[in-house]
Coordinates of C-alpha atoms in Angstrom, one line a residue:
M134 CA -37.1 17.9 15.5
E135 CA -37.0 15.8 18.7
Y136 CA -34.7 12.9 19.5
D137 CA -34.0 10.5 22.2
V138 CA -30.3 11.3 22.4
I139 CA -28.3 14.1 20.8
V140 CA -24.5 13.5 20.8
V141 CA -22.4 16.5 20.2
G142 CA -18.9 15.6 18.5
G143 CA -17.8 12.9 16.0
G144 CA -14.6 11.9 17.5
H145 CA -14.0 8.4 18.9
A146 CA -16.1 9.0 22.0
G147 CA -19.0 10.6 19.9
I148 CA -19.0 7.5 17.6
E149 CA -19.3 5.0 20.2
A150 CA -22.1 7.1 21.9
C151 CA -24.3 7.4 18.9
L152 CA -23.8 3.9 17.8
A153 CA -24.7 2.5 21.1
S154 CA -27.7 4.8 21.6
A155 CA -29.1 4.0 18.1
R156 CA -28.4 0.4 18.3
M157 CA -30.2 0.2 21.5
G158 CA -33.3 1.5 19.6
K159 CA -33.0 5.2 20.4
K160 CA -33.8 7.8 18.0
T161 CA -30.2 9.5 17.9
L162 CA -28.7 12.6 16.3
L163 CA -25.0 13.0 15.9
I164 CA -23.8 16.7 15.4
T165 CA -20.4 17.3 14.3
M166 CA -18.3 20.3 13.0
L167 CA -17.5 18.5 9.8
V168 CA -18.9 15.3 8.7
E169 CA -15.8 14.3 6.6
Q170 CA -13.8 14.3 9.9
I171 CA -16.1 11.6 11.6
G172 CA -13.6 9.0 13.2
A173 CA -10.5 11.3 12.5
A174 CA -7.4 10.0 14.4
S175 CA -6.2 13.5 15.3
C176 CA -2.8 12.4 16.6
N177 CA -1.0 9.1 16.3
P178 CA -1.9 6.5 13.7
A179 CA -2.4 3.9 16.2
I180 CA -5.0 2.0 18.3
G181 CA -4.3 0.3 21.6
G182 CA -1.1 -0.4 23.7
L183 CA -0.4 -1.4 27.1
A184 CA -3.7 -1.2 29.1
K185 CA -5.3 0.8 26.1
G186 CA -5.7 -2.5 24.2
H187 CA -7.6 -3.8 27.3
L188 CA -10.0 -1.0 26.8
V189 CA -10.5 -1.8 23.0
R190 CA -11.2 -5.5 23.8
E191 CA -13.7 -4.5 26.5
L192 CA -15.4 -2.1 24.2
D193 CA -15.7 -4.8 21.7
A194 CA -16.9 -7.3 24.1
L195 CA -19.8 -4.8 25.1
G196 CA -20.6 -4.3 21.4
G197 CA -18.5 -1.2 20.5
E198 CA -17.1 -0.5 16.9
M199 CA -13.4 0.5 17.5
G200 CA -12.0 -3.2 17.5
L201 CA -13.9 -4.1 14.2
C202 CA -12.7 -0.6 12.6
T203 CA -9.1 -1.5 13.6
D204 CA -9.2 -4.8 12.3
S205 CA -10.4 -3.6 9.0
S206 CA -8.2 -0.5 8.7
G207 CA -5.0 -1.9 10.5
I208 CA -1.6 -2.0 8.7
Q209 CA 0.5 -3.5 11.6
F210 CA -0.6 -5.6 14.5
R211 CA 1.7 -6.3 17.6
I212 CA 1.3 -7.7 21.1
L213 CA 3.5 -5.4 23.5
N214 CA 5.2 -7.2 26.3
A215 CA 4.8 -10.5 24.6
S216 CA 7.6 -12.0 26.6
K217 CA 6.1 -11.0 29.8
G218 CA 2.8 -12.4 31.6
A219 CA -0.7 -12.2 30.0
A220 CA -1.9 -9.6 32.5
V221 CA 0.6 -6.9 31.4
Q222 CA 0.7 -7.6 27.6
G223 CA -1.2 -5.1 25.3
S224 CA -2.6 -5.3 21.8
R225 CA -1.4 -2.3 19.4
A226 CA -2.2 -1.7 15.7
Q227 CA -0.9 0.9 13.4
I228 CA -4.0 2.1 11.3
D229 CA -4.6 3.6 8.0
M230 CA -6.1 7.0 9.3
D231 CA -8.0 7.5 6.0
K232 CA -9.4 4.0 5.9
Y233 CA -10.4 4.2 9.6
R234 CA -12.1 7.6 9.3
T235 CA -14.0 6.3 6.1
Y236 CA -15.2 3.0 7.8
M237 CA -16.5 4.9 10.9
R238 CA -18.3 7.5 9.0
E239 CA -19.9 5.0 6.7
V240 CA -20.9 2.8 9.7
C241 CA -22.4 6.0 11.1
H242 CA -24.3 6.9 8.1
N243 CA -25.7 3.1 7.8
T244 CA -26.9 2.7 11.3
P245 CA -30.7 2.6 11.7
N246 CA -32.1 5.1 14.0
L247 CA -29.0 7.4 13.7
E248 CA -29.1 10.8 11.9
I249 CA -26.0 12.8 11.1
Y250 CA -26.0 16.9 11.0
Q251 CA -23.1 19.2 10.3
D252 CA -23.2 22.5 12.4
E253 CA -21.6 24.0 15.7
V254 CA -23.5 23.6 19.0
T255 CA -23.4 27.0 20.5
S256 CA -25.7 26.4 23.6
L257 CA -27.8 23.9 25.3
L258 CA -31.4 24.2 25.8
T259 CA -32.9 23.9 29.3
K260 CA -36.3 23.2 31.1
D261 CA -37.8 25.5 33.9
G262 CA -38.2 23.4 37.1
D263 CA -36.8 22.9 40.5
E264 CA -33.5 21.5 39.1
L265 CA -31.4 22.4 36.2
E266 CA -32.2 20.1 33.3
V267 CA -31.2 19.9 29.7
C268 CA -33.6 19.2 26.9
G269 CA -31.8 19.8 23.7
I270 CA -29.4 22.2 21.8
K271 CA -29.1 25.1 19.7
T272 CA -26.8 25.5 16.5
K273 CA -24.7 28.4 15.2
L274 CA -27.1 28.2 12.1
G275 CA -30.1 28.9 14.6
E276 CA -31.6 25.3 14.5
E277 CA -33.0 23.9 17.7
F278 CA -33.2 20.1 18.5
K279 CA -34.9 18.7 21.4
A280 CA -33.8 15.7 23.2
K281 CA -34.3 13.6 26.2
K282 CA -30.4 13.3 26.7
V283 CA -27.6 15.2 25.4
I284 CA -24.0 13.7 25.7
L285 CA -21.1 16.2 25.0
T286 CA -17.9 14.6 23.4
T287 CA -16.3 17.9 22.3
G288 CA -12.6 16.7 22.4
T289 CA -10.2 19.6 22.1
F290 CA -12.8 21.8 20.5
M291 CA -13.9 23.9 23.5
K292 CA -12.1 27.2 23.2
G293 CA -9.3 25.3 21.5
L294 CA -6.2 27.4 20.9
I295 CA -3.3 26.3 18.8
H296 CA 0.5 27.2 19.7
I297 CA 3.3 27.1 17.3
G298 CA 6.1 29.1 18.7
T299 CA 4.8 32.7 19.3
S300 CA 2.0 32.1 16.9
T301 CA -1.5 31.2 18.1
Y302 CA -4.8 30.8 16.4
D303 CA -8.3 29.4 17.4
A304 CA -9.0 25.8 16.5
G305 CA -10.3 22.6 17.7
R306 CA -7.8 20.8 15.5
A307 CA -5.2 22.2 12.9
W308 CA -7.4 24.5 10.6
E309 CA -10.8 23.4 12.0
L310 CA -13.0 25.8 13.7
P311 CA -13.4 25.8 17.7
S312 CA -16.5 25.6 19.8
T313 CA -16.5 29.2 21.4
T314 CA -19.5 29.5 23.6
L315 CA -20.2 26.0 24.9
S316 CA -17.9 25.9 27.9
T317 CA -19.0 29.5 29.0
Q318 CA -22.5 28.1 29.4
L319 CA -21.0 25.0 31.3
K320 CA -19.6 27.3 33.7
E321 CA -22.8 29.3 34.0
F322 CA -24.4 26.0 35.0
G323 CA -21.9 25.9 37.9
L324 CA -19.6 23.1 36.6
N325 CA -16.1 23.3 37.3
V326 CA -14.4 24.1 33.9
G327 CA -10.6 24.0 33.7
R328 CA -7.8 24.1 30.9
L329 CA -5.8 21.5 29.6
K330 CA -3.1 21.1 26.9
T331 CA -1.9 18.4 24.5
G332 CA 0.1 18.3 21.5
T333 CA 1.2 16.4 18.2
P334 CA 4.4 16.3 16.4
A335 CA 5.4 17.2 12.7
R336 CA 4.5 14.8 9.8
I337 CA 7.2 14.0 7.1
D338 CA 7.0 13.3 3.5
A339 CA 8.1 9.6 3.1
K340 CA 10.2 10.2 -0.1
S341 CA 12.5 12.6 1.9
I342 CA 13.4 9.9 4.7
D343 CA 16.6 7.7 4.7
F344 CA 15.1 4.7 6.1
S345 CA 18.5 2.9 5.8
K346 CA 19.7 4.8 8.7
M347 CA 16.9 3.6 11.1
E348 CA 15.8 0.2 12.7
E349 CA 12.9 -1.6 11.0
H350 CA 10.3 -2.6 13.3
G351 CA 7.8 -5.0 11.9
G352 CA 4.6 -6.7 13.1
D353 CA 3.9 -10.1 14.6
E354 CA 4.3 -12.9 12.3
K355 CA 0.8 -14.3 13.2
P356 CA -1.2 -11.2 13.8
T357 CA -4.0 -11.1 16.4
P358 CA -7.1 -9.2 15.7
F359 CA -8.6 -6.6 18.3
S360 CA -12.2 -7.7 17.7
F361 CA -13.5 -11.1 19.4
R362 CA -15.8 -10.9 16.3
T363 CA -13.2 -11.1 13.7
D364 CA -12.3 -14.7 12.4
K365 CA -8.7 -15.3 13.9
K366 CA -8.1 -18.0 11.5
T367 CA -8.6 -16.0 8.3
F368 CA -7.1 -12.7 9.7
N369 CA -4.1 -12.2 7.7
P370 CA -3.7 -8.2 6.9
K371 CA -0.8 -6.9 5.0
Q372 CA 1.5 -5.4 7.5
H373 CA 4.0 -2.3 7.0
P374 CA 6.8 -1.5 9.1
C375 CA 7.5 1.2 11.4
Y376 CA 11.1 2.7 12.0
I377 CA 13.1 3.6 15.0
T378 CA 15.4 6.4 15.3
Y379 CA 16.9 8.5 18.0
T380 CA 17.2 12.2 19.0
N381 CA 21.1 13.0 19.9
L382 CA 22.9 15.8 21.7
G383 CA 22.9 17.9 18.7
T384 CA 18.9 17.7 18.7
H385 CA 18.8 18.5 22.3
G386 CA 21.2 21.4 21.9
K387 CA 19.0 23.0 19.4
I388 CA 15.9 22.5 21.5
S389 CA 17.5 23.7 24.9
S390 CA 18.9 26.9 23.2
N391 CA 15.4 27.7 22.2
F392 CA 13.7 27.2 25.5
H393 CA 13.1 30.9 25.7
R394 CA 11.0 30.6 22.6
A395 CA 9.0 27.7 23.6
P396 CA 5.3 28.5 24.5
L397 CA 5.5 25.6 27.3
F398 CA 8.2 27.6 29.1
T399 CA 7.3 31.3 28.4
G400 CA 4.0 31.2 30.1
Q401 CA 2.2 31.3 26.9
I402 CA 0.6 27.9 27.4
K403 CA -1.5 27.9 30.8
G404 CA -3.0 24.3 30.7
S405 CA -1.4 21.1 32.2
G406 CA -0.2 18.8 29.7
P407 CA -0.1 14.9 29.8
R408 CA 2.7 13.6 32.1
Y409 CA 3.0 10.5 30.4
C410 CA 3.2 11.8 26.7
P411 CA 5.3 15.0 27.2
S412 CA 6.5 17.2 24.3
I413 CA 10.1 16.9 23.3
E414 CA 11.1 20.1 24.8
D415 CA 9.7 19.0 28.0
K416 CA 11.7 15.7 28.0
V417 CA 14.9 17.4 27.2
N418 CA 14.1 19.9 30.1
R419 CA 13.2 17.2 32.6
F420 CA 15.6 14.5 31.6
S421 CA 18.7 16.7 30.8
E422 CA 21.1 13.7 31.6
R423 CA 19.8 11.6 28.9
D424 CA 21.8 11.9 25.6
R425 CA 19.1 10.5 23.4
H426 CA 15.3 9.9 23.4
Q427 CA 13.6 7.2 21.1
L428 CA 11.5 8.1 18.1
F429 CA 8.9 5.8 16.3
L430 CA 8.1 6.7 12.6
E431 CA 4.8 5.3 11.9
P432 CA 3.1 5.4 8.5
Q433 CA -0.3 7.3 8.5
T434 CA -1.7 5.1 5.7
A435 CA -1.2 1.9 3.8
M436 CA 0.3 3.9 1.0
C437 CA 3.0 5.1 3.4
T438 CA 3.5 8.5 1.9
E439 CA 3.5 10.5 5.3
Y440 CA 5.0 9.5 8.5
Y441 CA 4.2 10.4 12.1
I442 CA 7.2 11.1 14.2
N443 CA 5.9 9.3 17.5
G444 CA 7.8 10.9 20.5
L445 CA 8.6 14.3 19.0
S446 CA 5.5 16.3 19.8
T447 CA 6.2 19.9 19.9
S448 CA 5.0 23.5 20.1
L449 CA 8.3 25.0 19.1
P450 CA 8.6 27.7 16.3
I451 CA 8.8 26.2 12.9
D452 CA 12.4 27.2 12.4
V453 CA 13.3 25.3 15.6
Q454 CA 11.3 22.3 14.4
K455 CA 13.2 22.1 11.1
E456 CA 16.5 22.2 12.8
M457 CA 15.9 19.5 15.2
I458 CA 14.3 17.2 12.7
H459 CA 17.2 17.8 10.3
S460 CA 19.6 16.8 13.1
I461 CA 18.1 13.3 13.7
D462 CA 19.6 10.3 11.8
G463 CA 17.7 9.4 8.6
L464 CA 15.8 12.9 8.8
E465 CA 18.7 15.1 7.5
N466 CA 16.7 15.9 4.3
A467 CA 13.3 15.5 5.7
K468 CA 10.4 17.5 3.9
I469 CA 7.7 18.6 6.6
V470 CA 4.3 18.1 5.4
R471 CA 2.7 19.4 8.8
Y472 CA 4.2 21.1 11.6
G473 CA 3.8 20.1 15.2
Y474 CA 1.6 22.0 17.5
A475 CA 0.3 22.2 21.1
I476 CA -3.5 22.8 21.7
E477 CA -5.3 24.2 24.6
Y478 CA -8.7 23.5 25.4
D479 CA -11.4 23.6 28.2
Y480 CA -12.5 20.6 30.1
V481 CA -15.1 19.9 32.9
D482 CA -13.8 18.3 35.9
P483 CA -14.7 14.7 36.0
T484 CA -15.7 14.8 39.6
E485 CA -18.8 16.7 38.5
L486 CA -20.0 13.5 37.1
K487 CA -21.9 10.4 38.3
H488 CA -20.6 6.8 37.6
T489 CA -23.0 6.8 34.7
L490 CA -21.2 10.0 33.1
E491 CA -24.1 12.2 33.8
T492 CA -23.4 15.5 35.3
K493 CA -24.4 15.9 38.9
K494 CA -25.7 19.3 38.7
V495 CA -27.3 19.2 35.3
K496 CA -29.8 16.4 34.6
N497 CA -29.8 14.7 31.3
L498 CA -26.4 16.1 30.5
Y499 CA -23.4 13.5 29.9
N500 CA -19.9 14.1 29.1
A501 CA -17.4 11.7 27.5
G502 CA -13.9 11.7 26.1
Q503 CA -11.4 14.6 26.5
I504 CA -14.0 16.9 27.9
N505 CA -13.6 14.7 31.0
A506 CA -9.9 15.2 31.2
T507 CA -8.6 12.2 29.5
T508 CA -6.1 11.6 26.7
G509 CA -6.2 8.8 24.1
Y510 CA -8.7 7.4 21.5
E511 CA -9.3 4.3 23.7
E512 CA -10.3 6.1 26.8
A513 CA -12.4 8.3 24.8
A514 CA -14.3 5.6 22.9
S515 CA -14.6 3.7 26.3
Q516 CA -16.4 6.6 28.0
G517 CA -18.3 7.3 24.8
L518 CA -19.9 3.8 24.7
M519 CA -20.8 3.8 28.4
A520 CA -22.3 7.3 28.2
G521 CA -24.5 6.1 25.1
I522 CA -25.6 3.0 26.9
N523 CA -26.5 4.8 30.2
A524 CA -28.4 7.5 28.4
A525 CA -30.3 4.8 26.5
L526 CA -31.1 2.7 29.7
A527 CA -32.1 5.9 31.6
I528 CA -34.9 6.7 28.9
D529 CA -36.1 3.2 29.3
G530 CA -36.3 3.6 33.1
K531 CA -33.6 0.7 33.5
E532 CA -30.9 0.3 36.0
P533 CA -27.5 1.8 34.8
L534 CA -24.6 -0.2 33.5
I535 CA -21.7 0.6 35.9
L536 CA -18.8 -1.7 35.7
R537 CA -16.8 -2.4 38.7
R538 CA -13.0 -2.0 39.1
D539 CA -12.7 -5.8 39.4
E540 CA -14.4 -6.6 36.2
A541 CA -13.2 -4.1 33.6
Y542 CA -10.2 -1.4 33.0
I543 CA -13.3 0.7 31.7
G544 CA -14.5 0.3 35.2
V545 CA -11.2 1.6 36.7
L546 CA -11.1 4.4 34.2
I547 CA -14.4 5.9 35.1
D548 CA -14.3 5.3 38.7
D549 CA -10.7 7.0 38.8
L550 CA -12.2 10.0 37.1
V551 CA -15.4 10.4 39.1
T552 CA -14.0 9.6 42.4
K553 CA -10.4 11.0 42.1
G554 CA -10.6 13.5 39.5
T555 CA -7.3 14.6 37.7
S556 CA -5.1 17.8 37.2
E557 CA -3.6 16.6 34.0
P558 CA -4.9 14.4 31.1
Y559 CA -5.5 11.0 32.4
R560 CA -4.2 8.0 30.7
M561 CA -4.8 4.3 31.4
F562 CA -2.2 2.0 32.7
T563 CA -2.1 -1.6 33.8
S564 CA -0.9 -0.3 37.1
R565 CA -4.0 1.5 37.9
A566 CA -6.0 -1.8 38.1
E567 CA -5.7 -3.5 41.7
Y568 CA -7.3 -6.6 39.9
R569 CA -5.4 -6.9 36.6
L570 CA -4.9 -10.7 36.9
L571 CA -8.7 -10.9 36.3
L572 CA -8.6 -8.2 33.6
R573 CA -6.4 -9.9 30.9
E574 CA -7.2 -8.9 27.3
E575 CA -8.0 -12.5 26.2
G576 CA -10.8 -13.0 28.6
A577 CA -12.7 -9.6 27.9
D578 CA -15.5 -11.3 26.2
I579 CA -16.3 -13.8 28.9
R580 CA -16.2 -11.0 31.5
L581 CA -18.3 -8.5 29.6
S582 CA -20.2 -10.0 26.7
H583 CA -23.4 -10.9 28.6
Y584 CA -23.7 -7.3 29.6
G585 CA -23.6 -6.4 25.7
H586 CA -26.0 -9.1 24.9
K587 CA -28.4 -8.2 27.7
I588 CA -28.6 -4.5 26.6
G589 CA -28.9 -5.5 22.9
L590 CA -25.3 -4.7 21.5
I591 CA -24.3 -8.2 21.3
D592 CA -26.3 -10.6 18.9
D593 CA -27.2 -14.2 19.8
E594 CA -24.7 -15.9 17.7
T595 CA -21.9 -14.1 19.1
I596 CA -23.0 -14.6 22.8
Q597 CA -23.4 -18.5 22.0
K598 CA -19.7 -18.5 20.8
V599 CA -18.7 -16.7 24.1
E600 CA -20.6 -19.1 26.2
Y601 CA -19.2 -22.1 24.5
K602 CA -15.7 -20.8 25.0
E603 CA -16.4 -20.1 28.7
K604 CA -17.9 -23.7 29.0
C605 CA -14.8 -25.3 27.4
I606 CA -12.4 -23.2 29.6
K607 CA -14.3 -24.1 32.7
E608 CA -14.7 -27.9 32.0
A609 CA -10.8 -28.1 31.2
I610 CA -9.9 -26.1 34.4
D611 CA -12.5 -28.0 36.7
F612 CA -11.0 -31.3 35.4
M613 CA -7.2 -30.3 36.0
K614 CA -7.8 -28.9 39.3
D615 CA -9.4 -32.3 40.4
E616 CA -6.7 -34.5 38.6
W617 CA -3.7 -35.5 40.1
F618 CA -0.4 -35.7 38.2
T619 CA 1.9 -38.2 40.1
S620 CA 5.4 -39.2 39.9
K621 CA 4.8 -42.5 38.2
K622 CA 7.5 -43.5 35.6
E623 CA 5.4 -42.6 32.7
N624 CA 4.5 -39.4 33.8
L625 CA 8.0 -38.5 34.7
E626 CA 9.0 -39.4 31.1
L627 CA 6.3 -37.2 29.9
L628 CA 7.5 -34.3 31.9
E629 CA 11.0 -34.7 30.6
K630 CA 9.5 -34.9 27.2
L631 CA 7.9 -31.6 27.7
G632 CA 10.9 -30.1 29.2
Q633 CA 9.4 -29.7 32.6
D634 CA 11.0 -30.3 36.0
K635 CA 10.4 -33.4 37.8
I636 CA 8.0 -33.5 40.7
K637 CA 8.6 -35.1 44.3
D638 CA 5.2 -36.7 44.7
R639 CA 2.2 -35.4 43.1
V640 CA 0.8 -32.2 41.8
L641 CA -2.5 -31.1 40.5
L642 CA -2.6 -31.1 36.7
V643 CA -3.8 -27.4 36.7
D644 CA -0.2 -26.6 38.2
I645 CA 1.5 -28.7 35.5
V646 CA -0.1 -27.0 32.7
G647 CA 0.3 -23.8 34.4
R648 CA 4.0 -23.7 34.2
N649 CA 6.0 -21.4 32.0
G650 CA 6.8 -22.8 28.6
V651 CA 3.7 -25.1 28.2
T652 CA 2.3 -25.0 24.6
T653 CA -0.9 -26.3 23.1
E654 CA 1.0 -29.3 21.8
H655 CA 2.0 -30.1 25.6
F656 CA -1.5 -29.5 26.6
D657 CA -2.7 -32.1 24.1
E658 CA -0.1 -34.7 25.8
L659 CA -1.4 -33.7 29.3
C660 CA -5.1 -33.5 28.5
P661 CA -5.8 -35.6 25.4
Q662 CA -9.7 -35.7 26.1
F663 CA -9.6 -31.8 25.2
K664 CA -7.4 -32.4 22.1
E665 CA -10.3 -31.4 19.6
L666 CA -10.7 -27.8 21.2
D667 CA -9.9 -25.0 19.1
E668 CA -6.3 -23.9 19.2
Y669 CA -7.3 -20.3 20.6
I670 CA -9.4 -21.9 23.4
K671 CA -6.5 -24.2 24.3
E672 CA -4.2 -21.1 24.5
Q673 CA -6.7 -19.4 27.0
I674 CA -7.0 -22.6 29.1
I675 CA -3.2 -22.6 29.5
I676 CA -3.3 -19.0 30.5
E677 CA -6.3 -19.7 32.9
A678 CA -4.1 -22.6 34.4
K679 CA -1.0 -20.3 34.8
Y680 CA -3.0 -17.6 36.8
Y681 CA -5.3 -20.0 38.5
R682 CA -3.7 -19.8 42.0
Y683 CA -3.3 -16.2 41.9
V684 CA -6.7 -15.5 40.6
E685 CA -8.2 -17.7 43.3
K686 CA -6.4 -15.6 46.1
Q687 CA -7.4 -12.4 44.3
Q688 CA -11.2 -13.6 44.1
K689 CA -11.1 -14.1 48.0
Q690 CA -9.8 -10.5 48.4
I691 CA -12.6 -9.2 46.3
E692 CA -15.3 -11.3 48.1
K693 CA -14.0 -9.8 51.4
M694 CA -14.0 -6.3 50.0
K695 CA -17.5 -6.7 48.8
K696 CA -18.7 -7.7 52.2
M697 CA -16.9 -4.7 53.7
L698 CA -18.6 -2.2 51.3
Q699 CA -21.9 -3.7 52.2
L700 CA -21.4 -2.6 55.8
K701 CA -24.2 -0.3 56.8
I702 CA -23.1 3.0 58.5
P703 CA -25.0 4.0 61.6
E704 CA -27.4 6.9 61.0
D705 CA -25.9 8.8 64.0
F706 CA -22.3 8.1 63.1
D707 CA -20.2 11.0 64.0
Y708 CA -17.4 11.5 61.4
K709 CA -15.9 14.6 63.2
K710 CA -14.6 12.2 65.7
I711 CA -12.3 10.1 63.3
P712 CA -9.0 11.1 63.3
G713 CA -7.3 11.0 59.8
L714 CA -10.3 12.4 57.8
S715 CA -9.8 15.7 56.1
N716 CA -12.3 18.4 56.7
E717 CA -13.3 18.3 53.2
A718 CA -14.2 14.5 53.6
I719 CA -16.1 15.2 57.0
E720 CA -18.1 18.0 55.3
K721 CA -19.1 15.9 52.4
L722 CA -19.9 12.7 54.5
E723 CA -22.0 14.9 57.0
K724 CA -23.7 16.5 54.1
F725 CA -24.6 13.3 52.0
R726 CA -24.9 10.7 55.1
P727 CA -24.3 7.7 53.0
P728 CA -26.0 4.4 54.1
T729 CA -23.3 2.0 53.4
L730 CA -19.5 2.1 52.9
F731 CA -20.1 1.5 49.1
N732 CA -22.1 4.8 49.1
A733 CA -19.2 6.6 50.9
G734 CA -16.9 5.5 48.3
E735 CA -18.9 6.8 45.4
I736 CA -18.6 10.4 47.0
S737 CA -16.4 12.6 45.1
G738 CA -13.1 12.9 47.1
I739 CA -13.6 10.2 49.4
T740 CA -10.5 7.9 48.9
P741 CA -10.2 4.3 49.6
A742 CA -8.0 5.0 52.6
A743 CA -10.9 7.1 54.0
V744 CA -13.3 4.3 53.4
D745 CA -10.9 1.9 55.2
V746 CA -10.7 4.4 58.3
I747 CA -14.4 4.7 58.4
H748 CA -14.7 0.9 58.3
L749 CA -12.3 0.6 61.3
Y750 CA -14.2 3.0 63.4
I751 CA -17.5 1.3 62.8
N752 CA -16.2 -1.9 63.9
L753 CA -14.8 -0.3 67.0
Q754 CA -18.2 1.5 67.7
N755 CA -20.0 -1.7 67.3
K756 CA -17.7 -3.6 69.6
T757 CA -18.2 -0.9 72.2
V758 CA -21.9 -1.1 72.0
K759 CA -21.9 -5.0 72.2
N760 CA -19.7 -4.9 75.4
E761 CA -21.9 -2.2 77.0
T762 CA -25.0 -4.3 76.3
V763 CA -23.3 -7.4 77.7

């Protein structure tokens, strides 16, 4: 059988990759170990969070499926950092893991141009030629499938090894078979393959939990959907609470007295784990001065029969897991349904990739998700979508879709991976984005939906709604930035009514609307000509007004940066004469001879600081030449 695109792996990255490819008209095959596990949430039953929520909104704006699936399967919706500015807020939803998986599997089964096949991919097929080029895959059952592009989304399955105390067994996920040969072939291709580690906590039978000893934590009174395509006015899912409890000194004592049995400390685990989501034994060891750590008990389904202990990831032996869990308030009589474990797996150094997520050394081979050293469903799905899009565009001979750092968190994610790499599982944070004021969640559709529409993932009706929203916001902001709010008596009375401070002379209306505490009711008083607009559009106008001055300044910085990156590098430029550049950077720059600063920054290992230094010395050289000419 021959396909345009083959996607290996049915996790969050694989789903978005195969759906994007198929929806863009490409004959696509999804190969997965277990069809029943397509869309499985391997770890926590939640989607989104700080910065991660931004990724899901951006996925949705481009035409991805994760936001729609979350809205359909969500059992609690919250805006994190709701008391802070919109730029650092993040949407998060608890999901029914069973419903999420069923939804995604059904979408895949019912998508035109997409076929599903259950088997293990044991090797990649290659073409003879001047450069290494993938042309298909071979499976454990001996089947061969040809393809123009292959996307690997292997998650934790490449040589996956599970650790529970001294016990280990080969698996890609608990009791699921691993991929045993694929990463060996990738090494033979010359790709830099490493080893990472992640983990998961125990799951508890709900009937054995004493919730009266815990703090109940509910969802937002007015839940906000993830997808821009979900009707906000009718969105009102039944929400289920989570519960907060804490470890204590007794818990820590049971853990620390068993450090000698912890695979993380005995040398049994070789791979690096995620710094920002450490196991409980790692937290107790690193933060020994703390007398407790917060735990979040999250329901895994709408039936609330089993709870996930967020914050208690571990690979300790099962007897220690029992003791530490039973030492926690509310879990004294807890019955453990599934024990926590750590898993080691092979990954490919992401600096081996282009910004399209195609590997540099192997033509037509793309990687997405945890194989690229990331952690998190949202990071995986984002990469999967972009790999699927770029594979489809490449088949058509079209320009790739590469999102810039100033237009998407997805752009930040991929740029960080392919230019900087990582020695530990990468997790997205708002602090990683230099232009986060421009990358707020609520504006993802305006920023990105035109890309989704252009490539065929966003339909005409949706883009028309986005364009209408954008038009309304622009008209309102344009009006307010030209309209003066003066210190006339009637205006001061209005300010007092709105609970706003008085003004000395006059202030642009955009600065009045942008003040803290202004609501949609206040907006109607200040701008009655826009009173009939949708409430959600008014809310976004207020946010735009609040950030207007800051965004204006940031846009100027971006324009300056763009001009700088367009600067041509002289063909005879001598990198060896620049102090401050590492030998590695000089070697790469001499080898690739980038024509512009932008191209220099695209080279793996060339940091923004190095680009700044090169810029400085090009200007000095140009000045010297100019002076000599004069």
